[in-house]
mmCIF file of C-alpha atoms and ligand atoms in Angstrom:
data_model
loop_
_atom_site.group_PDB
_atom_site.id
_atom_site.type_symbol
_atom_site.label_atom_id
_atom_site.label_comp_id
_atom_site.label_asym_id
_atom_site.label_seq_id
_atom_site.Cartn_x
_atom_site.Cartn_y
_atom_site.Cartn_z
ATOM 1 C CA MET A 1 -26.920 -5.643 21.117
ATOM 2 C CA THR A 2 -24.026 -4.364 19.004
ATOM 3 C CA GLU A 3 -21.069 -6.705 19.071
ATOM 4 C CA LEU A 4 -17.564 -5.290 19.143
ATOM 5 C CA LEU A 5 -16.293 -8.012 16.833
ATOM 6 C CA PRO A 6 -17.932 -10.939 15.037
ATOM 7 C CA ALA A 7 -17.088 -14.353 16.511
ATOM 8 C CA PHE A 8 -14.191 -16.145 14.818
ATOM 9 C CA SER A 9 -11.650 -18.773 15.681
ATOM 10 C CA LEU A 10 -8.045 -17.576 15.688
ATOM 11 C CA ARG A 11 -5.433 -20.063 14.512
ATOM 12 C CA HIS A 12 -1.693 -19.723 15.086
ATOM 13 C CA PRO A 13 0.321 -21.757 12.549
ATOM 14 C CA THR A 14 4.099 -21.801 12.983
ATOM 15 C CA SER A 15 5.016 -22.425 9.339
ATOM 16 C CA ILE A 16 3.907 -21.112 5.964
ATOM 17 C CA GLU A 17 2.825 -24.620 4.909
ATOM 18 C CA GLU A 18 0.639 -24.967 8.009
ATOM 19 C CA ALA A 19 -0.871 -21.506 7.422
ATOM 20 C CA ILE A 20 -1.796 -22.426 3.839
ATOM 21 C CA ALA A 21 -3.257 -25.776 4.964
ATOM 22 C CA ILE A 22 -5.441 -24.134 7.637
ATOM 23 C CA HIS A 23 -6.568 -21.486 5.160
ATOM 24 C CA GLY A 24 -7.480 -24.231 2.670
ATOM 25 C CA SER A 25 -9.572 -26.104 5.219
ATOM 26 C CA ALA A 26 -11.728 -23.076 6.120
ATOM 27 C CA PRO A 27 -13.399 -21.633 3.019
ATOM 28 C CA ASP A 28 -13.851 -18.043 4.244
ATOM 29 C CA ALA A 29 -10.616 -17.820 6.267
ATOM 30 C CA ARG A 30 -8.593 -14.598 6.250
ATOM 31 C CA TYR A 31 -4.917 -14.126 7.000
ATOM 32 C CA VAL A 32 -4.196 -11.575 9.705
ATOM 33 C CA ALA A 33 -0.802 -10.100 10.574
ATOM 34 C CA GLY A 34 -0.823 -6.985 12.809
ATOM 35 C CA GLY A 35 -4.584 -6.638 12.362
ATOM 36 C CA THR A 36 -4.395 -2.824 12.275
ATOM 37 C CA ASP A 37 -6.383 -2.757 9.030
ATOM 38 C CA LEU A 38 -8.322 -6.034 9.054
ATOM 39 C CA ILE A 39 -9.600 -5.900 12.636
ATOM 40 C CA VAL A 40 -10.747 -2.297 12.186
ATOM 41 C CA ASN A 41 -12.776 -3.372 9.149
ATOM 42 C CA LEU A 42 -14.239 -6.407 10.925
ATOM 43 C CA ARG A 43 -15.347 -4.178 13.789
ATOM 44 C CA ARG A 44 -17.141 -2.067 11.218
ATOM 45 C CA GLY A 45 -18.998 -5.084 9.921
ATOM 46 C CA ILE A 46 -16.913 -5.342 6.759
ATOM 47 C CA GLY A 47 -16.467 -9.105 6.517
ATOM 48 C CA ASP A 48 -17.473 -11.904 8.847
ATOM 49 C CA PRO A 49 -14.862 -14.679 8.542
ATOM 50 C CA GLU A 50 -15.229 -17.739 10.767
ATOM 51 C CA THR A 51 -11.465 -18.270 10.864
ATOM 52 C CA LEU A 52 -8.540 -15.884 11.099
ATOM 53 C CA VAL A 53 -5.123 -17.362 10.354
ATOM 54 C CA SER A 54 -2.522 -15.376 12.270
ATOM 55 C CA LEU A 55 0.877 -15.000 10.604
ATOM 56 C CA ASN A 56 2.602 -13.796 13.756
ATOM 57 C CA ARG A 57 4.198 -17.059 14.890
ATOM 58 C CA ILE A 58 5.697 -18.110 11.585
ATOM 59 C CA GLU A 59 9.428 -18.622 11.793
ATOM 60 C CA ASP A 60 11.627 -16.360 9.642
ATOM 61 C CA PHE A 61 8.625 -14.225 8.743
ATOM 62 C CA GLN A 62 9.898 -11.369 10.920
ATOM 63 C CA ASN A 63 13.486 -11.302 9.613
ATOM 64 C CA ILE A 64 15.382 -8.845 7.463
ATOM 65 C CA ALA A 65 18.166 -10.863 5.818
ATOM 66 C CA ASP A 66 20.794 -10.564 3.087
ATOM 67 C CA GLY A 67 19.537 -11.794 -0.268
ATOM 68 C CA LYS A 68 21.560 -14.118 -2.563
ATOM 69 C CA ASP A 69 21.976 -11.306 -5.092
ATOM 70 C CA GLY A 70 23.482 -8.843 -2.591
ATOM 71 C CA GLY A 71 20.147 -7.176 -1.908
ATOM 72 C CA LEU A 72 17.877 -7.564 1.075
ATOM 73 C CA VAL A 73 14.953 -9.876 1.788
ATOM 74 C CA ILE A 74 12.379 -8.318 4.084
ATOM 75 C CA GLY A 75 10.030 -10.855 5.687
ATOM 76 C CA ALA A 76 6.357 -10.000 5.179
ATOM 77 C CA GLY A 77 5.872 -10.172 8.959
ATOM 78 C CA VAL A 78 8.500 -7.511 9.751
ATOM 79 C CA THR A 79 6.740 -4.777 11.694
ATOM 80 C CA ILE A 80 6.681 -1.248 10.343
ATOM 81 C CA ALA A 81 8.580 -0.078 13.460
ATOM 82 C CA ASN A 82 11.325 -2.676 12.958
ATOM 83 C CA LEU A 83 11.591 -1.725 9.297
ATOM 84 C CA ALA A 84 11.958 1.960 10.193
ATOM 85 C CA ASN A 85 14.546 1.226 12.883
ATOM 86 C CA ASP A 86 16.648 -1.333 11.019
ATOM 87 C CA VAL A 87 20.197 -0.066 10.556
ATOM 88 C CA THR A 88 20.598 -1.506 7.046
ATOM 89 C CA ILE A 89 17.301 0.014 5.924
ATOM 90 C CA ARG A 90 18.241 3.382 7.389
ATOM 91 C CA THR A 91 21.631 3.463 5.678
ATOM 92 C CA ARG A 92 20.942 1.726 2.360
ATOM 93 C CA TYR A 93 17.264 2.485 1.726
ATOM 94 C CA PRO A 94 16.492 5.739 3.576
ATOM 95 C CA ALA A 95 13.305 6.390 1.558
ATOM 96 C CA LEU A 96 11.836 3.184 3.030
ATOM 97 C CA ARG A 97 12.600 4.457 6.511
ATOM 98 C CA VAL A 98 10.895 7.764 5.754
ATOM 99 C CA ALA A 99 7.761 6.044 4.399
ATOM 100 C CA ALA A 100 7.646 3.551 7.297
ATOM 101 C CA GLY A 101 8.105 6.326 9.866
ATOM 102 C CA GLU A 102 5.063 8.151 8.507
ATOM 103 C CA ILE A 103 2.649 5.220 8.628
ATOM 104 C CA ALA A 104 -0.173 5.588 11.147
ATOM 105 C CA GLY A 105 0.858 6.154 14.793
ATOM 106 C CA PRO A 106 3.595 4.570 16.947
ATOM 107 C CA GLY A 107 1.251 1.864 18.326
ATOM 108 C CA HIS A 108 0.135 0.831 14.831
ATOM 109 C CA ARG A 109 3.731 0.703 13.639
ATOM 110 C CA GLU A 110 4.664 -1.667 16.492
ATOM 111 C CA THR A 111 2.116 -4.255 15.326
ATOM 112 C CA GLY A 112 1.384 -3.437 11.655
ATOM 113 C CA THR A 113 3.544 -5.341 9.182
ATOM 114 C CA VAL A 114 5.132 -4.836 5.783
ATOM 115 C CA GLY A 115 2.979 -7.617 4.245
ATOM 116 C CA GLY A 116 -0.191 -6.121 5.711
ATOM 117 C CA ASN A 117 0.791 -2.708 4.384
ATOM 118 C CA LEU A 118 1.263 -4.006 0.838
ATOM 119 C CA CYS A 119 -2.013 -5.973 1.033
ATOM 120 C CA LEU A 120 -3.971 -3.172 2.735
ATOM 121 C CA ASP A 121 -7.613 -2.973 1.680
ATOM 122 C CA THR A 122 -8.513 -0.030 -0.557
ATOM 123 C CA ARG A 123 -10.146 2.968 1.107
ATOM 124 C CA CYS A 124 -13.137 5.204 0.460
ATOM 125 C CA VAL A 125 -15.139 7.654 2.543
ATOM 126 C CA PHE A 126 -18.278 5.629 1.785
ATOM 127 C CA TYR A 127 -16.670 2.328 2.790
ATOM 128 C CA ASN A 128 -14.522 2.992 5.881
ATOM 129 C CA GLN A 129 -17.551 3.715 8.027
ATOM 130 C CA SER A 130 -19.514 1.953 10.730
ATOM 131 C CA GLN A 131 -22.135 -0.649 9.825
ATOM 132 C CA TRP A 132 -25.021 1.661 10.782
ATOM 133 C CA TRP A 133 -23.585 4.530 8.698
ATOM 134 C CA ARG A 134 -23.155 2.350 5.642
ATOM 135 C CA GLU A 135 -26.561 0.748 6.139
ATOM 136 C CA ALA A 136 -28.197 4.178 6.446
ATOM 137 C CA ASN A 137 -26.596 5.039 3.079
ATOM 138 C CA HIS A 138 -27.711 1.752 1.436
ATOM 139 C CA PHE A 139 -24.153 0.372 1.593
ATOM 140 C CA CYS A 140 -22.155 0.508 -1.678
ATOM 141 C CA LEU A 141 -20.943 -1.674 -4.521
ATOM 142 C CA LYS A 142 -17.747 -2.704 -2.725
ATOM 143 C CA HIS A 143 -19.631 -4.331 0.131
ATOM 144 C CA GLN A 144 -23.289 -5.300 0.515
ATOM 145 C CA GLY A 145 -24.676 -2.556 -1.759
ATOM 146 C CA GLU A 146 -25.625 -2.132 -5.382
ATOM 147 C CA ILE A 147 -24.303 1.231 -6.458
ATOM 148 C CA CYS A 148 -21.076 3.166 -6.177
ATOM 149 C CA HIS A 149 -21.754 6.524 -4.513
ATOM 150 C CA VAL A 150 -18.623 7.993 -6.077
ATOM 151 C CA ALA A 151 -19.550 7.109 -9.676
ATOM 152 C CA PRO A 152 -23.192 5.930 -9.509
ATOM 153 C CA LYS A 153 -23.538 5.235 -13.231
ATOM 154 C CA GLY A 154 -20.624 2.806 -13.355
ATOM 155 C CA ASP A 155 -19.998 -0.690 -12.040
ATOM 156 C CA PHE A 156 -16.411 -0.077 -10.976
ATOM 157 C CA CYS A 157 -15.057 0.615 -7.481
ATOM 158 C CA HIS A 158 -12.697 3.601 -7.326
ATOM 159 C CA ALA A 159 -11.584 3.098 -3.705
ATOM 160 C CA ALA A 160 -7.959 4.170 -3.410
ATOM 161 C CA PHE A 161 -4.959 2.102 -2.405
ATOM 162 C CA SER A 162 -3.344 4.091 0.408
ATOM 163 C CA GLY A 163 -0.370 2.100 1.706
ATOM 164 C CA ASP A 164 2.789 4.181 2.122
ATOM 165 C CA LEU A 165 5.437 1.529 1.432
ATOM 166 C CA ALA A 166 4.390 0.365 -2.039
ATOM 167 C CA PRO A 167 5.533 3.423 -4.045
ATOM 168 C CA VAL A 168 9.003 3.252 -2.497
ATOM 169 C CA PHE A 169 9.311 -0.471 -3.214
ATOM 170 C CA LEU A 170 8.116 0.213 -6.783
ATOM 171 C CA VAL A 171 10.810 2.800 -7.566
ATOM 172 C CA LEU A 172 13.419 0.487 -6.000
ATOM 173 C CA ASP A 173 12.340 -2.344 -8.370
ATOM 174 C CA ALA A 174 11.446 -4.643 -5.462
ATOM 175 C CA GLU A 175 10.006 -8.094 -6.091
ATOM 176 C CA ILE A 176 7.600 -10.038 -3.923
ATOM 177 C CA GLU A 177 7.590 -13.702 -3.015
ATOM 178 C CA ILE A 178 4.229 -15.418 -2.827
ATOM 179 C CA ALA A 179 3.403 -18.853 -1.401
ATOM 180 C CA GLY A 180 0.155 -20.715 -1.858
ATOM 181 C CA PRO A 181 -1.487 -24.086 -2.429
ATOM 182 C CA ASP A 182 0.174 -24.328 -5.883
ATOM 183 C CA GLY A 183 3.709 -23.502 -4.721
ATOM 184 C CA THR A 184 5.773 -20.329 -4.661
ATOM 185 C CA ARG A 185 6.504 -17.591 -7.166
ATOM 186 C CA ARG A 186 8.471 -14.368 -7.334
ATOM 187 C CA GLU A 187 7.267 -11.373 -9.334
ATOM 188 C CA PRO A 188 7.523 -7.591 -9.531
ATOM 189 C CA LEU A 189 5.497 -5.799 -6.873
ATOM 190 C CA SER A 190 3.372 -4.118 -9.553
ATOM 191 C CA ALA A 191 1.936 -7.572 -10.423
ATOM 192 C CA LEU A 192 0.272 -7.726 -6.975
ATOM 193 C CA TYR A 193 -2.397 -5.169 -7.871
ATOM 194 C CA THR A 194 -5.407 -5.608 -10.152
ATOM 195 C CA GLY A 195 -6.407 -1.958 -10.618
ATOM 196 C CA ASP A 196 -9.936 -2.657 -9.338
ATOM 197 C CA GLY A 197 -10.767 -1.098 -5.950
ATOM 198 C CA MET A 198 -13.250 -3.882 -5.221
ATOM 199 C CA ASP A 199 -10.875 -6.821 -5.472
ATOM 200 C CA HIS A 200 -7.528 -5.130 -5.577
ATOM 201 C CA LEU A 201 -5.025 -7.980 -5.191
ATOM 202 C CA THR A 202 -4.030 -10.660 -7.679
ATOM 203 C CA LEU A 203 -3.475 -13.205 -4.873
ATOM 204 C CA LYS A 204 -5.372 -16.451 -5.479
ATOM 205 C CA PRO A 205 -7.309 -18.133 -2.648
ATOM 206 C CA GLY A 206 -4.930 -19.218 0.116
ATOM 207 C CA GLU A 207 -1.939 -17.329 -1.259
ATOM 208 C CA LEU A 208 0.106 -15.081 0.998
ATOM 209 C CA LEU A 209 3.026 -12.733 0.691
ATOM 210 C CA THR A 210 6.124 -14.169 2.346
ATOM 211 C CA GLY A 211 8.840 -11.626 1.577
ATOM 212 C CA ILE A 212 10.015 -8.643 -0.408
ATOM 213 C CA HIS A 213 13.322 -8.659 -2.311
ATOM 214 C CA VAL A 214 15.012 -5.278 -2.617
ATOM 215 C CA PRO A 215 17.924 -5.162 -5.101
ATOM 216 C CA ALA A 216 21.467 -4.305 -3.996
ATOM 217 C CA ASN A 217 22.333 -1.218 -5.989
ATOM 218 C CA THR A 218 19.289 0.974 -5.926
ATOM 219 C CA PRO A 219 19.331 4.628 -7.018
ATOM 220 C CA PRO A 220 18.985 7.463 -4.499
ATOM 221 C CA ALA A 221 15.306 7.758 -3.667
ATOM 222 C CA ALA A 222 12.908 9.898 -1.632
ATOM 223 C CA TYR A 223 9.304 9.710 -0.394
ATOM 224 C CA GLU A 224 6.848 12.445 0.499
ATOM 225 C CA LYS A 225 3.207 12.184 1.505
ATOM 226 C CA HIS A 226 0.428 14.680 1.862
ATOM 227 C CA ARG A 227 -2.262 14.068 4.500
ATOM 228 C CA VAL A 228 -4.893 15.982 6.402
ATOM 229 C CA ARG A 229 -3.425 15.400 9.877
ATOM 230 C CA GLY A 230 0.351 15.476 10.011
ATOM 231 C CA ALA A 231 0.513 13.375 13.174
ATOM 232 C CA ILE A 232 -1.415 10.340 11.891
ATOM 233 C CA ASP A 233 -3.164 9.830 8.597
ATOM 234 C CA PHE A 234 -3.295 7.872 5.372
ATOM 235 C CA PRO A 235 -1.808 9.635 2.346
ATOM 236 C CA LEU A 236 -4.157 11.729 0.211
ATOM 237 C CA ALA A 237 -1.254 11.422 -2.184
ATOM 238 C CA GLY A 238 2.131 9.826 -1.576
ATOM 239 C CA VAL A 239 4.975 10.095 -4.098
ATOM 240 C CA ALA A 240 8.275 8.202 -4.286
ATOM 241 C CA VAL A 241 11.026 9.274 -6.685
ATOM 242 C CA ALA A 242 14.284 7.489 -7.603
ATOM 243 C CA LEU A 243 16.846 9.290 -9.715
ATOM 244 C CA THR A 244 20.353 8.648 -11.014
ATOM 245 C CA LYS A 245 22.390 11.351 -12.663
ATOM 246 C CA ASP A 246 25.140 11.864 -15.183
ATOM 247 C CA GLY A 247 26.892 15.037 -14.107
ATOM 248 C CA ASP A 248 24.147 17.608 -13.704
ATOM 249 C CA LYS A 249 21.716 15.715 -15.944
ATOM 250 C CA VAL A 250 19.089 13.068 -15.280
ATOM 251 C CA LYS A 251 20.208 9.561 -16.243
ATOM 252 C CA THR A 252 17.248 7.544 -14.988
ATOM 253 C CA LEU A 253 14.053 8.684 -13.306
ATOM 254 C CA LYS A 254 11.292 6.653 -11.656
ATOM 255 C CA ILE A 255 8.212 8.000 -9.918
ATOM 256 C CA ALA A 256 5.503 6.003 -8.155
ATOM 257 C CA VAL A 257 2.305 7.226 -6.545
ATOM 258 C CA THR A 258 -0.016 5.946 -3.824
ATOM 259 C CA GLY A 259 -3.236 7.226 -2.239
ATOM 260 C CA THR A 260 -4.847 8.453 -5.450
ATOM 261 C CA ASN A 261 -5.625 5.480 -7.699
ATOM 262 C CA THR A 262 -6.997 2.013 -7.054
ATOM 263 C CA SER A 263 -3.418 0.665 -7.152
ATOM 264 C CA PRO A 264 -0.029 2.129 -6.379
ATOM 265 C CA PHE A 265 1.601 2.680 -9.779
ATOM 266 C CA LEU A 266 4.761 3.666 -11.627
ATOM 267 C CA VAL A 267 4.351 6.822 -13.693
ATOM 268 C CA GLU A 268 4.927 6.202 -17.412
ATOM 269 C CA GLY A 269 6.723 8.324 -20.005
ATOM 270 C CA LEU A 270 9.631 9.528 -17.866
ATOM 271 C CA GLU A 271 12.331 8.436 -20.393
ATOM 272 C CA ALA A 272 11.784 11.873 -21.937
ATOM 273 C CA PHE A 273 13.732 13.389 -19.047
ATOM 274 C CA THR A 274 16.965 11.473 -19.680
ATOM 275 C CA GLY A 275 19.641 14.112 -20.302
ATOM 276 C CA SER A 276 17.523 16.894 -18.809
ATOM 277 C CA THR A 277 18.873 19.347 -16.229
ATOM 278 C CA LEU A 278 15.287 19.774 -15.030
ATOM 279 C CA GLY A 279 14.992 23.434 -15.875
ATOM 280 C CA GLU A 280 11.720 25.268 -15.241
ATOM 281 C CA ASP A 281 10.059 23.997 -18.458
ATOM 282 C CA ASP A 282 10.942 20.359 -17.778
ATOM 283 C CA GLN A 283 9.844 20.683 -14.162
ATOM 284 C CA ALA A 284 6.448 21.898 -15.341
ATOM 285 C CA LYS A 285 6.279 19.025 -17.878
ATOM 286 C CA LEU A 286 7.157 16.504 -15.198
ATOM 287 C CA ALA A 287 4.455 17.769 -12.832
ATOM 288 C CA ASP A 288 2.001 17.681 -15.735
ATOM 289 C CA ILE A 289 2.843 14.059 -16.660
ATOM 290 C CA VAL A 290 2.301 12.977 -13.048
ATOM 291 C CA GLN A 291 -0.966 14.904 -12.720
ATOM 292 C CA LYS A 292 -2.342 13.316 -15.876
ATOM 293 C CA GLN A 293 -1.749 9.772 -14.611
ATOM 294 C CA VAL A 294 -3.031 10.424 -11.112
ATOM 295 C CA SER A 295 -6.767 9.920 -11.071
ATOM 296 C CA PRO A 296 -8.236 10.473 -7.615
ATOM 297 C CA MET A 297 -12.006 10.288 -7.347
ATOM 298 C CA LYS A 298 -14.218 11.652 -4.578
ATOM 299 C CA THR A 299 -13.176 8.876 -2.214
ATOM 300 C CA THR A 300 -11.981 11.310 0.458
ATOM 301 C CA LEU A 301 -13.328 14.588 1.848
ATOM 302 C CA VAL A 302 -10.543 16.428 -0.014
ATOM 303 C CA GLN A 303 -11.218 17.468 -3.604
ATOM 304 C CA PRO A 304 -9.598 15.253 -6.284
ATOM 305 C CA PHE A 305 -8.273 18.279 -8.194
ATOM 306 C CA GLY A 306 -6.160 19.341 -5.217
ATOM 307 C CA ARG A 307 -4.766 15.846 -4.668
ATOM 308 C CA ARG A 308 -3.762 15.638 -8.324
ATOM 309 C CA ARG A 309 -1.913 18.952 -8.225
ATOM 310 C CA ILE A 310 -0.226 18.067 -4.949
ATOM 311 C CA ALA A 311 1.059 14.769 -6.398
ATOM 312 C CA GLY A 312 2.563 16.631 -9.361
ATOM 313 C CA ALA A 313 4.160 19.240 -7.106
ATOM 314 C CA MET A 314 5.660 16.618 -4.760
ATOM 315 C CA ALA A 315 7.132 14.679 -7.709
ATOM 316 C CA ARG A 316 8.664 17.839 -9.154
ATOM 317 C CA ARG A 317 10.129 18.942 -5.820
ATOM 318 C CA GLN A 318 11.704 15.571 -5.049
ATOM 319 C CA ALA A 319 13.153 15.099 -8.544
ATOM 320 C CA VAL A 320 14.798 18.536 -8.397
ATOM 321 C CA SER A 321 16.142 17.839 -4.924
ATOM 322 C CA LEU A 322 17.586 14.435 -5.900
ATOM 323 C CA LEU A 323 19.235 15.931 -8.996
ATOM 324 C CA ALA A 324 20.774 18.621 -6.825
ATOM 325 C CA GLY A 325 22.160 15.784 -4.723
ATOM 326 C CA GLY A 326 20.053 16.196 -1.603
HETATM 327 C C1 FAD B 1 -5.713 5.080 12.551
HETATM 328 C C2 FAD B 1 -4.961 4.356 11.463
HETATM 329 C C3 FAD B 1 -4.088 5.070 10.662
HETATM 330 C C4 FAD B 1 -3.399 4.433 9.640
HETATM 331 N N1 FAD B 1 -2.539 5.167 8.873
HETATM 332 C C5 FAD B 1 -1.848 4.562 7.870
HETATM 333 C C6 FAD B 1 -0.939 5.318 7.066
HETATM 334 O O1 FAD B 1 -0.743 6.506 7.262
HETATM 335 N N2 FAD B 1 -0.313 4.678 6.061
HETATM 336 C C7 FAD B 1 -0.490 3.351 5.812
HETATM 337 O O2 FAD B 1 0.122 2.831 4.895
HETATM 338 N N3 FAD B 1 -1.332 2.595 6.570
HETATM 339 C C8 FAD B 1 -1.977 3.162 7.606
HETATM 340 N N4 FAD B 1 -2.832 2.421 8.398
HETATM 341 C C9 FAD B 1 -3.102 1.007 8.062
HETATM 342 C C10 FAD B 1 -2.230 -0.031 8.766
HETATM 343 O O3 FAD B 1 -1.957 0.315 10.096
HETATM 344 C C11 FAD B 1 -0.921 -0.312 8.059
HETATM 345 O O4 FAD B 1 -1.089 -0.260 6.656
HETATM 346 C C12 FAD B 1 -0.312 -1.655 8.452
HETATM 347 O O5 FAD B 1 0.957 -1.767 7.862
HETATM 348 C C13 FAD B 1 -1.144 -2.856 8.032
HETATM 349 O O6 FAD B 1 -0.448 -4.022 8.422
HETATM 350 P P1 FAD B 1 -1.109 -5.151 9.350
HETATM 351 O O7 FAD B 1 -0.074 -6.180 9.547
HETATM 352 O O8 FAD B 1 -1.706 -4.570 10.567
HETATM 353 O O9 FAD B 1 -2.257 -5.651 8.361
HETATM 354 P P2 FAD B 1 -3.516 -6.568 8.721
HETATM 355 O O10 FAD B 1 -4.602 -5.697 9.246
HETATM 356 O O11 FAD B 1 -3.136 -7.737 9.527
HETATM 357 O O12 FAD B 1 -3.891 -7.067 7.254
HETATM 358 C C14 FAD B 1 -4.288 -6.181 6.239
HETATM 359 C C15 FAD B 1 -4.734 -7.005 5.030
HETATM 360 O O13 FAD B 1 -3.610 -7.660 4.466
HETATM 361 C C16 FAD B 1 -3.781 -9.086 4.510
HETATM 362 N N5 FAD B 1 -2.451 -9.612 4.829
HETATM 363 C C17 FAD B 1 -1.690 -9.307 5.901
HETATM 364 N N6 FAD B 1 -0.485 -9.896 5.786
HETATM 365 C C18 FAD B 1 -0.510 -10.604 4.634
HETATM 366 C C19 FAD B 1 0.444 -11.422 3.946
HETATM 367 N N7 FAD B 1 1.678 -11.642 4.426
HETATM 368 N N8 FAD B 1 0.065 -11.976 2.763
HETATM 369 C C20 FAD B 1 -1.181 -11.763 2.267
HETATM 370 N N9 FAD B 1 -2.110 -10.999 2.863
HETATM 371 C C21 FAD B 1 -1.773 -10.421 4.020
HETATM 372 C C22 FAD B 1 -4.867 -9.347 5.534
HETATM 373 O O14 FAD B 1 -5.588 -10.529 5.219
HETATM 374 C C23 FAD B 1 -5.721 -8.107 5.376
HETATM 375 O O15 FAD B 1 -6.598 -8.257 4.294
HETATM 376 C C24 FAD B 1 -3.552 3.027 9.444
HETATM 377 C C25 FAD B 1 -4.415 2.316 10.256
HETATM 378 C C26 FAD B 1 -5.126 2.953 11.259
HETATM 379 C C27 FAD B 1 -6.040 2.158 12.129
HETATM 380 S S1 SF4 B 2 -15.601 3.894 -4.771
HETATM 381 FE FE1 SF4 B 2 -17.801 3.415 -4.822
HETATM 382 S S2 SF4 B 2 -17.958 1.184 -4.658
HETATM 383 FE FE2 SF4 B 2 -15.891 1.769 -4.074
HETATM 384 S S3 SF4 B 2 -15.971 1.950 -1.852
HETATM 385 FE FE3 SF4 B 2 -16.370 4.012 -2.671
HETATM 386 S S4 SF4 B 2 -18.573 4.151 -2.888
HETATM 387 FE FE4 SF4 B 2 -18.070 2.006 -2.588
#
């Protein structure tokens, strides 16, 4: 008989310390927040942990509070819906609201969390399938199999990171706070990702994300995603742009992309646009720079070439719009 879910014991710690202790006492334990990603995978036979450590009853985990440096500290357990509806987020960081409002469907946003979104498993059309489908296709390198169906000659997993919030946090220079058996640390969000679709987070065993620090004076920013179904879907490409200006010229420009590579990433080489009015030639150059650093593989049913061009076009459009002041 097919089981809906593997058997596991669900623990409900009320503090971070207790969560880490429980995780440490059960070797294959997994943290679970909203469960909108993890539980779906477990139902598909991806993973079989004996213990799930719920983060939902941890005090302060669900708060959005003022940071010591004038910025904001967003608890990792804040739901996507609460993030999108928070008045401070809506007024001070509207790009975060846009990205949050476009994640999954309303029910997912009520339970899915910011921490879960940043730690989302990577995705691939050969991986996000039922057990019988994957078994019929001899599984794949990322789980239970021996070859990658996307790049069969290699030993690397190209599954794409597809969380919507990460690119916005990246262009806003957000930092994450991590707690674990060896204490706490704070680091740039970019340090969370390894670049390997198989094991995509740098978190050590037992470590968890506790909060995200967003600085006080962030530049105007925007987020746009492209997806197959407008009502509910992961990004085939998602682009965040932050831009400051000096008169009608670019002063600083940051672009980050999700949905295409194994990690969300900041586009490099954008200093070249300082002082630019983003005329036609520079717009074409900008789109080209983005396209060259975006490297989607055949991990979705949509062709990589199209996703690359779309990412470039979205970056160009948003940069022009922000420079025009909109
Ligand atoms: C139909 C559908 C559509 C979706 N569409 C989108 C979409 O468009 N965009 C998008 O971004 N996502 C989408 N998602 C994925 C998901 O709903 C969201 O990304 C959500 O924010 C995940 O949060 P969660 O709390 O439910 O994560 P969980 O499922 O609880 O956890 C996800 C992973 O993160 C780990 N984790 C959770 N919290 C922490 C923490 N604090 N520290 C360390 N590890 C942690 C878990 O162990 C697990 O590995 C979709 C999901 C479904 C089912
Ligand atoms: S990229 Fe390859 S190894 Fe990774 S999930 Fe897809 S098929 Fe599996």
